[in-house]
Amino acid sequence: MRFMLMTLAMLMSMGCAAQKKVDLNEVHFNEDMEAFVKDVPEIHKGNLFTTTDMFSYGVSKNSTYYFKDFLPAHVELLSYKDQLAGFSFKMKTFEDQQKVEGYLRQKYKLAFNAKETTDVTSWKYADDKIIVVLRSVPKEAFAKGMNGYLTISRSDFSAEYDRLMQR
């Protein structure tokens, strides 16, 4: 009986300590930002520009936000008018970059955007709702400390962000 009670107590405590898991691939970009980041450890909120409606939430030691089966070590969540407006993360290995790139090529028609540097190629997809930008690097560039980088955001957020960057 004592063993059963101890087991039950342990199982209940594990259930209470369970952390939410969110697949960023499944977001609709209309989620309430406060609810989206509630109870997420190691999160840091910062203003974007001097506006009062654009924020970035940096999630250090990320264990909450996935992208398909990839768990980025750090995620930047972007908020605009109190809603999730986008996210960004690095891919620190070529294999992770290949996973993410393969999925994006299936879901979106990524097109060559620009050769930004000798080691960085930019791929882009855009429609009236979202903009996807993947900056990929060749396998040997990871050994030099470079990373792949993905940003997906709502079109209205991107337009406002670009407008503010030009000021």
XYZ file of N, CA, C and O in Angstrom:
668
model
N 0.825 -1.192 0.000
C 0.000 0.000 0.000
C 0.875 1.265 0.000
O 0.605 2.204 -0.732
N 1.913 1.241 0.849
C 2.813 2.393 0.926
C 3.498 2.624 -0.420
O 3.636 3.763 -0.871
N 3.914 1.531 -1.063
C 4.559 1.627 -2.374
C 3.613 2.244 -3.393
O 4.011 3.096 -4.197
N 2.353 1.846 -3.382
C 1.366 2.385 -4.315
C 1.162 3.876 -4.093
O 1.056 4.647 -5.045
N 1.105 4.311 -2.833
C 0.936 5.731 -2.536
C 2.144 6.541 -2.997
O 1.999 7.638 -3.538
N 3.326 6.007 -2.768
C 4.545 6.702 -3.203
C 4.579 6.792 -4.725
O 4.945 7.829 -5.285
N 4.209 5.710 -5.404
C 4.187 5.710 -6.867
C 3.179 6.717 -7.383
O 3.452 7.476 -8.310
N 1.989 6.752 -6.789
C 0.958 7.701 -7.185
C 1.432 9.135 -6.977
O 1.255 9.992 -7.843
N 2.062 9.408 -5.838
C 2.573 10.754 -5.560
C 3.645 11.150 -6.577
O 3.681 12.287 -7.048
N 4.516 10.216 -6.926
C 5.563 10.501 -7.904
C 4.958 10.787 -9.273
O 5.348 11.743 -9.949
N 3.999 10.001 -9.694
C 3.357 10.217 -10.995
C 2.623 11.545 -11.036
O 2.656 12.254 -12.047
N 1.964 11.903 -9.960
C 1.254 13.184 -9.918
C 2.234 14.344 -9.987
O 1.988 15.322 -10.669
N 3.361 14.248 -9.291
C 4.337 15.333 -9.323
C 4.962 15.454 -10.708
O 5.259 16.549 -11.169
N 5.150 14.345 -11.401
C 5.687 14.401 -12.765
C 4.691 15.073 -13.690
O 5.065 15.861 -14.548
N 3.428 14.797 -13.521
C 2.399 15.421 -14.347
C 2.312 16.913 -14.111
O 2.121 17.691 -15.030
N 2.468 17.330 -12.860
C 2.411 18.752 -12.533
C 3.617 19.493 -13.088
O 3.540 20.662 -13.414
N 4.749 18.805 -13.169
C 5.973 19.449 -13.639
C 6.096 19.415 -15.165
O 7.019 19.981 -15.712
N 5.171 18.751 -15.834
C 5.242 18.648 -17.292
C 5.176 20.033 -17.915
O 4.368 20.870 -17.523
N 6.025 20.257 -18.873
C 6.093 21.541 -19.537
C 5.346 21.465 -20.856
O 5.315 20.426 -21.507
N 4.740 22.570 -21.256
C 4.044 22.551 -22.530
C 5.050 22.468 -23.671
O 6.179 22.930 -23.567
N 4.625 21.826 -24.741
C 5.425 21.723 -25.960
C 4.619 22.356 -27.085
O 3.430 22.077 -27.229
N 5.250 23.205 -27.872
C 4.569 23.906 -28.950
C 5.344 23.682 -30.242
O 6.536 23.958 -30.305
N 4.652 23.189 -31.267
C 5.260 23.045 -32.588
C 5.030 24.348 -33.350
O 3.899 24.675 -33.709
N 6.093 25.094 -33.580
C 5.976 26.377 -34.278
C 5.439 26.221 -35.693
O 4.894 27.160 -36.261
N 5.573 25.038 -36.241
C 5.020 24.762 -37.556
C 3.489 24.811 -37.551
O 2.877 24.997 -38.583
N 2.879 24.665 -36.381
C 1.425 24.598 -36.267
C 0.780 25.937 -35.898
O -0.430 26.014 -35.788
N 1.567 26.987 -35.664
C 0.982 28.255 -35.216
C 0.213 28.929 -36.345
O 0.465 28.698 -37.526
N -0.729 29.777 -35.935
C -1.571 30.493 -36.901
C -1.214 31.973 -36.994
O -1.804 32.700 -37.780
N -0.287 32.423 -36.161
C 0.149 33.822 -36.099
C -0.987 34.758 -35.709
O -1.024 35.905 -36.137
N -1.908 34.254 -34.894
C -2.930 35.101 -34.286
C -3.071 34.767 -32.801
O -3.982 35.231 -32.146
N -2.140 33.966 -32.274
C -2.172 33.559 -30.885
C -1.927 34.756 -29.967
O -1.110 35.620 -30.269
N -2.650 34.793 -28.851
C -2.440 35.815 -27.837
C -1.027 35.637 -27.272
O -0.686 34.564 -26.770
N -0.216 36.681 -27.334
C 1.189 36.550 -26.980
C 1.385 36.236 -25.502
O 2.238 35.416 -25.162
N 0.641 36.880 -24.629
C 0.816 36.620 -23.196
C 0.523 35.157 -22.872
O 1.240 34.531 -22.102
N -0.520 34.592 -23.472
C -0.848 33.184 -23.237
C 0.205 32.275 -23.865
O 0.549 31.227 -23.321
N 0.743 32.687 -25.014
C 1.710 31.881 -25.749
C 3.020 31.701 -24.977
O 3.682 30.678 -25.100
N 3.397 32.715 -24.207
C 4.666 32.656 -23.477
C 4.481 32.395 -21.981
O 5.469 32.317 -21.243
N 3.245 32.241 -21.547
C 2.967 32.037 -20.117
C 3.679 30.778 -19.612
O 3.654 29.743 -20.259
N 4.305 30.921 -18.457
C 4.991 29.819 -17.769
C 6.183 29.240 -18.534
O 6.598 28.119 -18.260
N 6.719 29.977 -19.492
C 7.911 29.517 -20.212
C 9.137 30.043 -19.466
O 9.278 31.253 -19.273
N 10.015 29.139 -19.016
C 11.197 29.591 -18.276
C 12.230 30.250 -19.196
O 12.223 30.042 -20.410
N 13.090 31.049 -18.596
C 14.220 31.666 -19.313
C 13.765 32.481 -20.530
O 14.301 32.335 -21.630
N 12.775 33.351 -20.339
C 12.295 34.180 -21.440
C 12.586 35.650 -21.114
O 12.469 36.069 -19.964
N 13.010 36.392 -22.133
C 13.392 37.784 -21.944
C 12.672 38.638 -22.983
O 12.839 38.429 -24.185
N 11.882 39.588 -22.509
C 11.096 40.455 -23.387
C 11.848 41.749 -23.658
O 12.406 42.351 -22.746
N 11.850 42.164 -24.929
C 12.494 43.419 -25.287
C 11.705 44.156 -26.342
O 11.036 43.545 -27.179
N 11.759 45.474 -26.305
C 11.079 46.293 -27.304
C 11.806 46.213 -28.639
O 13.030 46.140 -28.673
N 11.038 46.257 -29.696
C 11.612 46.435 -31.027
C 11.376 47.891 -31.401
O 10.233 48.359 -31.378
N 12.428 48.589 -31.688
C 12.369 50.015 -32.004
C 11.825 50.761 -30.788
O 12.030 50.332 -29.668
N 11.127 51.849 -31.007
C 10.555 52.600 -29.893
C 9.038 52.458 -29.868
O 8.360 53.228 -29.190
N 8.516 51.505 -30.586
C 7.066 51.304 -30.623
C 6.586 50.649 -29.335
O 7.359 50.067 -28.589
N 5.312 50.741 -29.109
C 4.725 50.107 -27.931
C 3.952 48.849 -28.294
O 3.307 48.262 -27.431
N 4.017 48.441 -29.559
C 3.258 47.250 -29.956
C 4.090 46.192 -30.674
O 3.554 45.224 -31.188
N 5.410 46.340 -30.667
C 6.311 45.349 -31.268
C 7.332 44.907 -30.227
O 8.080 45.727 -29.709
N 7.346 43.582 -29.965
C 8.267 43.054 -28.967
C 8.925 41.784 -29.481
O 8.390 41.090 -30.344
N 10.078 41.502 -28.907
C 10.773 40.247 -29.150
C 10.887 39.526 -27.811
O 11.201 40.147 -26.794
N 10.605 38.242 -27.832
C 10.733 37.413 -26.636
C 11.822 36.386 -26.923
O 11.634 35.496 -27.748
N 12.952 36.525 -26.263
C 14.047 35.577 -26.433
C 13.890 34.428 -25.457
O 13.776 34.656 -24.253
N 13.847 33.233 -25.974
C 13.696 32.049 -25.126
C 15.043 31.339 -25.063
O 15.442 30.655 -26.002
N 15.761 31.555 -23.960
C 17.046 30.908 -23.740
C 16.812 29.504 -23.206
O 15.813 29.252 -22.541
N 17.734 28.621 -23.466
C 17.603 27.231 -23.003
C 16.237 26.679 -23.375
O 15.528 26.114 -22.558
N 15.861 26.871 -24.620
C 14.535 26.493 -25.111
C 14.273 24.999 -24.958
O 15.057 24.171 -25.389
N 13.149 24.671 -24.359
C 12.678 23.286 -24.308
C 11.185 23.235 -24.604
O 10.553 22.204 -24.435
N 10.626 24.346 -25.046
C 9.187 24.460 -25.274
C 8.829 24.506 -26.751
O 7.888 23.846 -27.182
N 9.550 25.284 -27.532
C 9.155 25.567 -28.909
C 9.969 24.740 -29.908
O 11.175 24.921 -30.029
N 9.290 23.847 -30.587
C 9.878 22.978 -31.599
C 9.506 23.495 -32.987
O 8.571 24.272 -33.141
N 10.214 23.015 -33.979
C 9.806 23.203 -35.368
C 9.871 21.818 -35.993
O 10.957 21.298 -36.250
N 8.698 21.209 -36.168
C 8.597 19.794 -36.551
C 9.335 18.978 -35.493
O 8.969 19.065 -34.344
N 10.377 18.261 -35.867
C 11.102 17.461 -34.874
C 12.434 18.098 -34.470
O 13.270 17.471 -33.841
N 12.618 19.371 -34.798
C 13.850 20.091 -34.464
C 13.599 21.000 -33.265
O 12.641 21.769 -33.244
N 14.470 20.921 -32.263
C 14.388 21.767 -31.075
C 15.538 22.767 -31.107
O 16.688 22.421 -30.804
N 15.269 24.027 -31.492
C 16.336 25.030 -31.471
C 16.764 25.333 -30.035
O 15.936 25.335 -29.123
N 18.032 25.620 -29.837
C 18.539 25.940 -28.500
C 17.991 27.285 -28.011
O 17.760 27.477 -26.823
N 17.780 28.213 -28.925
C 17.269 29.552 -28.601
C 16.265 29.950 -29.682
O 16.506 29.719 -30.867
N 15.155 30.540 -29.267
C 14.118 30.990 -30.206
C 13.787 32.443 -29.906
O 13.703 32.837 -28.742
N 13.618 33.236 -30.943
C 13.094 34.594 -30.803
C 11.648 34.569 -31.286
O 11.378 34.210 -32.435
N 10.734 34.914 -30.396
C 9.317 35.010 -30.743
C 9.009 36.480 -30.954
O 9.416 37.328 -30.161
N 8.294 36.797 -32.005
C 8.017 38.180 -32.365
C 6.542 38.480 -32.130
O 5.672 37.708 -32.532
N 6.285 39.609 -31.481
C 4.925 39.999 -31.131
C 4.598 41.329 -31.783
O 5.421 42.253 -31.783
N 3.378 41.425 -32.317
C 2.898 42.665 -32.920
C 1.429 42.811 -32.552
O 0.631 41.902 -32.812
N 1.108 43.918 -31.921
C -0.263 44.190 -31.483
C -0.804 43.054 -30.622
O -1.913 42.578 -30.821
N 0.026 42.600 -29.675
C -0.329 41.592 -28.674
C -0.573 40.190 -29.231
O -1.116 39.334 -28.546
N -0.176 39.946 -30.467
C -0.322 38.618 -31.052
C 1.024 38.104 -31.535
O 1.905 38.886 -31.905
N 1.154 36.782 -31.552
C 2.346 36.183 -32.149
C 2.396 36.594 -33.611
O 1.424 36.426 -34.355
N 3.525 37.175 -34.013
C 3.658 37.658 -35.384
C 4.779 36.953 -36.141
O 4.898 37.107 -37.347
N 5.593 36.171 -35.431
C 6.674 35.480 -36.116
C 7.627 34.842 -35.141
O 7.479 34.948 -33.922
N 8.626 34.173 -35.710
C 9.680 33.558 -34.901
C 10.927 33.398 -35.739
O 10.879 33.393 -36.968
N 12.052 33.276 -35.059
C 13.348 33.075 -35.699
C 14.178 32.123 -34.854
O 14.039 32.111 -33.631
N 15.030 31.362 -35.510
C 15.987 30.535 -34.778
C 17.140 30.140 -35.667
O 17.045 30.170 -36.890
N 18.253 29.788 -35.001
C 19.456 29.308 -35.680
C 19.414 27.798 -35.798
O 18.826 27.122 -34.959
N 20.105 27.300 -36.796
C 20.369 25.870 -36.923
C 21.878 25.726 -36.836
O 22.595 26.250 -37.678
N 22.352 25.044 -35.801
C 23.786 25.006 -35.514
C 24.513 23.836 -36.157
O 25.723 23.743 -36.038
N 23.777 22.937 -36.814
C 24.430 21.837 -37.529
C 23.865 21.761 -38.944
O 22.718 22.154 -39.200
N 24.664 21.233 -39.844
C 24.230 21.070 -41.226
C 23.039 20.117 -41.295
O 22.102 20.337 -42.057
N 23.056 19.084 -40.464
C 21.965 18.098 -40.464
C 20.648 18.744 -40.041
O 19.604 18.480 -40.651
N 20.685 19.599 -39.031
C 19.469 20.310 -38.612
C 18.987 21.238 -39.717
O 17.788 21.328 -39.992
N 19.917 21.938 -40.351
C 19.549 22.826 -41.453
C 18.894 22.030 -42.583
O 17.893 22.454 -43.148
N 19.439 20.859 -42.884
C 18.872 20.025 -43.951
C 17.452 19.568 -43.608
O 16.588 19.550 -44.476
N 17.217 19.198 -42.329
C 15.874 18.800 -41.897
C 14.882 19.929 -42.105
O 13.818 19.737 -42.695
N 15.233 21.099 -41.601
C 14.337 22.253 -41.680
C 14.140 22.667 -43.139
O 13.014 22.902 -43.587
N 15.215 22.724 -43.898
C 15.126 23.114 -45.305
C 14.272 22.123 -46.092
O 13.441 22.524 -46.907
N 14.439 20.844 -45.852
C 13.652 19.833 -46.546
C 12.171 19.990 -46.277
O 11.344 19.925 -47.195
N 11.837 20.232 -45.033
C 10.438 20.430 -44.698
C 9.892 21.688 -45.371
O 8.795 21.676 -45.937
N 10.644 22.788 -45.317
C 10.181 24.044 -45.921
C 9.982 23.904 -47.422
O 9.044 24.464 -47.985
N 10.856 23.148 -48.072
C 10.713 22.948 -49.518
C 9.455 22.151 -49.849
O 8.867 22.334 -50.903
N 9.045 21.259 -48.949
C 7.808 20.513 -49.169
C 6.583 21.393 -48.953
O 5.624 21.326 -49.718
N 6.596 22.195 -47.904
C 5.417 22.983 -47.534
C 5.272 24.258 -48.368
O 4.168 24.653 -48.710
N 6.388 24.919 -48.655
C 6.375 26.182 -49.389
C 7.212 26.026 -50.648
O 8.084 25.203 -50.729
N 6.965 26.863 -51.592
C 7.795 26.867 -52.789
C 8.910 27.891 -52.570
O 8.866 29.008 -53.070
N 9.918 27.471 -51.799
C 11.052 28.360 -51.541
C 11.756 28.655 -52.849
O 12.014 27.758 -53.642
N 12.058 29.905 -53.054
C 12.761 30.311 -54.267
C 14.067 30.987 -53.874
O 14.158 31.618 -52.816
N 15.055 30.860 -54.750
C 16.323 31.536 -54.519
C 16.046 33.027 -54.398
O 15.337 33.612 -55.212
N 16.588 33.639 -53.357
C 16.383 35.062 -53.134
C 17.649 35.848 -53.440
O 17.608 36.807 -54.185
N 18.765 35.433 -52.860
C 20.009 36.173 -53.060
C 21.180 35.372 -52.530
O 21.050 34.559 -51.629
N 22.335 35.611 -53.116
C 23.588 35.095 -52.572
C 24.121 36.237 -51.719
O 24.680 37.207 -52.218
N 23.884 36.168 -50.394
C 24.216 37.284 -49.509
C 25.715 37.444 -49.322
O 26.226 38.555 -49.269
N 26.405 36.322 -49.153
C 27.864 36.318 -49.080
C 28.309 35.034 -49.772
O 27.482 34.249 -50.232
N 29.603 34.791 -49.800
C 30.069 33.560 -50.439
C 29.550 32.319 -49.723
O 29.386 31.278 -50.333
N 29.260 32.430 -48.400
C 28.792 31.278 -47.640
C 27.314 31.306 -47.276
O 26.814 30.348 -46.694
N 26.593 32.379 -47.570
C 25.189 32.474 -47.156
C 24.295 32.649 -48.381
O 24.459 33.585 -49.155
N 23.344 31.720 -48.499
C 22.349 31.800 -49.568
C 20.987 32.009 -48.921
O 20.634 31.334 -47.963
N 20.249 32.952 -49.443
C 18.933 33.275 -48.909
C 17.856 32.689 -49.816
O 17.889 32.857 -51.034
N 16.898 31.996 -49.184
C 15.746 31.419 -49.873
C 14.502 32.068 -49.289
O 14.442 32.339 -48.087
N 13.478 32.300 -50.135
C 12.327 33.048 -49.646
C 11.023 32.504 -50.217
O 10.979 32.030 -51.356
N 9.992 32.611 -49.400
C 8.619 32.366 -49.836
C 7.778 33.491 -49.237
O 7.971 33.859 -48.073
N 6.860 34.042 -50.018
C 5.990 35.093 -49.504
C 4.620 34.980 -50.147
O 4.503 34.663 -51.334
N 3.601 35.226 -49.339
C 2.248 35.385 -49.865
C 1.615 36.524 -49.077
O 2.317 37.257 -48.378
N 0.321 36.696 -49.166
C -0.306 37.827 -48.483
C -0.400 37.641 -46.972
O -0.715 38.585 -46.259
N -0.081 36.435 -46.466
C -0.181 36.179 -45.028
C 1.170 36.051 -44.339
O 1.349 36.555 -43.240
N 2.114 35.338 -44.943
C 3.401 35.098 -44.274
C 4.583 35.294 -45.209
O 4.436 35.244 -46.431
N 5.726 35.471 -44.572
C 7.003 35.543 -45.274
C 7.945 34.559 -44.590
O 8.078 34.563 -43.365
N 8.572 33.709 -45.394
C 9.531 32.721 -44.897
C 10.881 33.062 -45.497
O 10.988 33.188 -46.719
N 11.892 33.229 -44.653
C 13.245 33.487 -45.137
C 14.185 32.486 -44.476
O 14.280 32.429 -43.254
N 14.845 31.700 -45.292
C 15.832 30.734 -44.824
C 17.194 31.172 -45.339
O 17.377 31.352 -46.541
N 18.112 31.358 -44.412
C 19.493 31.672 -44.783
C 20.298 30.412 -44.524
O 20.488 30.019 -43.377
N 20.744 29.784 -45.595
C 21.465 28.520 -45.460
C 22.944 28.714 -45.742
O 23.343 29.625 -46.469
N 23.735 27.850 -45.136
C 25.184 27.875 -45.335
C 25.639 26.470 -45.709
O 25.010 25.478 -45.331
N 26.735 26.355 -46.460
C 27.226 25.022 -46.841
C 27.783 24.272 -45.629
O 28.112 24.872 -44.596
N 27.897 22.976 -45.766
C 28.320 22.108 -44.661
C 29.633 22.572 -44.027
O 29.759 22.632 -42.806
N 30.604 22.922 -44.839
C 31.918 23.312 -44.304
C 31.865 24.630 -43.530
O 32.720 24.899 -42.688
N 30.856 25.470 -43.760
C 30.749 26.743 -43.040
C 30.369 26.530 -41.572
O 30.712 27.348 -40.722
N 29.674 25.442 -41.274
C 29.338 25.153 -39.876
C 30.606 24.926 -39.054
O 30.665 25.315 -37.890
N 31.622 24.326 -39.657
C 32.888 24.092 -38.958
C 33.585 25.416 -38.629
O 34.372 25.491 -37.688
N 33.270 26.481 -39.375
C 33.838 27.809 -39.125
C 33.009 28.599 -38.105
O 33.273 29.772 -37.866
N 31.942 27.981 -37.567
C 31.110 28.656 -36.577
C 29.891 29.357 -37.141
O 29.189 30.063 -36.414
N 29.630 29.178 -38.435
C 28.454 29.804 -39.031
C 27.217 28.947 -38.745
O 27.329 27.781 -38.385
N 26.042 29.542 -38.913
C 24.776 28.863 -38.665
C 23.792 29.147 -39.780
O 23.840 30.212 -40.400
N 22.857 28.221 -39.978
C 21.693 28.501 -40.804
C 20.715 29.298 -39.953
O 20.797 29.289 -38.722
N 19.782 30.007 -40.579
C 18.868 30.852 -39.828
C 17.519 30.881 -40.519
O 17.439 31.040 -41.731
N 16.454 30.716 -39.744
C 15.100 30.734 -40.287
C 14.286 31.823 -39.614
O 14.321 31.960 -38.388
N 13.546 32.581 -40.410
C 12.584 33.552 -39.902
C 11.276 33.343 -40.650
O 11.261 33.311 -41.883
N 10.203 33.188 -39.899
C 8.858 33.127 -40.476
C 8.027 34.164 -39.740
O 8.009 34.183 -38.506
N 7.372 35.045 -40.491
C 6.577 36.090 -39.844
C 5.369 36.458 -40.689
O 5.320 36.180 -41.886
N 4.420 37.102 -40.025
C 3.250 37.623 -40.731
C 3.693 38.744 -41.657
O 4.618 39.500 -41.350
N 3.011 38.882 -42.768
C 3.346 39.913 -43.752
C 3.207 41.319 -43.179
O 4.033 42.188 -43.457
N 2.162 41.570 -42.385
C 1.971 42.914 -41.828
C 3.097 43.276 -40.862
O 3.576 44.401 -40.856
N 3.555 42.302 -40.077
C 4.676 42.543 -39.174
C 5.932 42.867 -39.975
O 6.640 43.831 -39.675
N 6.202 42.067 -40.996
C 7.405 42.280 -41.815
C 7.390 43.641 -42.489
O 8.418 44.319 -42.544
N 6.239 44.045 -42.994
C 6.135 45.353 -43.657
C 6.417 46.480 -42.662
O 7.155 47.423 -42.974
N 5.838 46.392 -41.474
C 6.064 47.426 -40.462
C 7.514 47.411 -39.980
O 8.134 48.458 -39.798
N 8.076 46.223 -39.784
C 9.470 46.095 -39.376
C 10.389 46.744 -40.424
O 11.277 47.527 -40.078
N 10.172 46.439 -41.698
C 10.983 47.027 -42.763
C 10.838 48.546 -42.806
O 11.813 49.271 -43.007
N 9.608 49.039 -42.620
C 9.363 50.484 -42.626
C 10.147 51.143 -41.489
O 10.811 52.169 -41.688
N 10.122 50.543 -40.310
C 10.831 51.119 -39.164
C 12.353 51.025 -39.329
O 13.079 51.900 -38.858
N 12.825 49.984 -39.990
C 14.272 49.848 -40.246
C 14.783 50.945 -41.158
O 15.946 51.346 -41.066
N 13.940 51.454 -42.044
C 14.363 52.471 -43.003
C 14.417 53.868 -42.396
O 14.940 54.783 -43.011
N 13.886 54.036 -41.197
C 13.905 55.360 -40.561
C 15.269 55.745 -40.119
O 16.144 55.060 -39.849
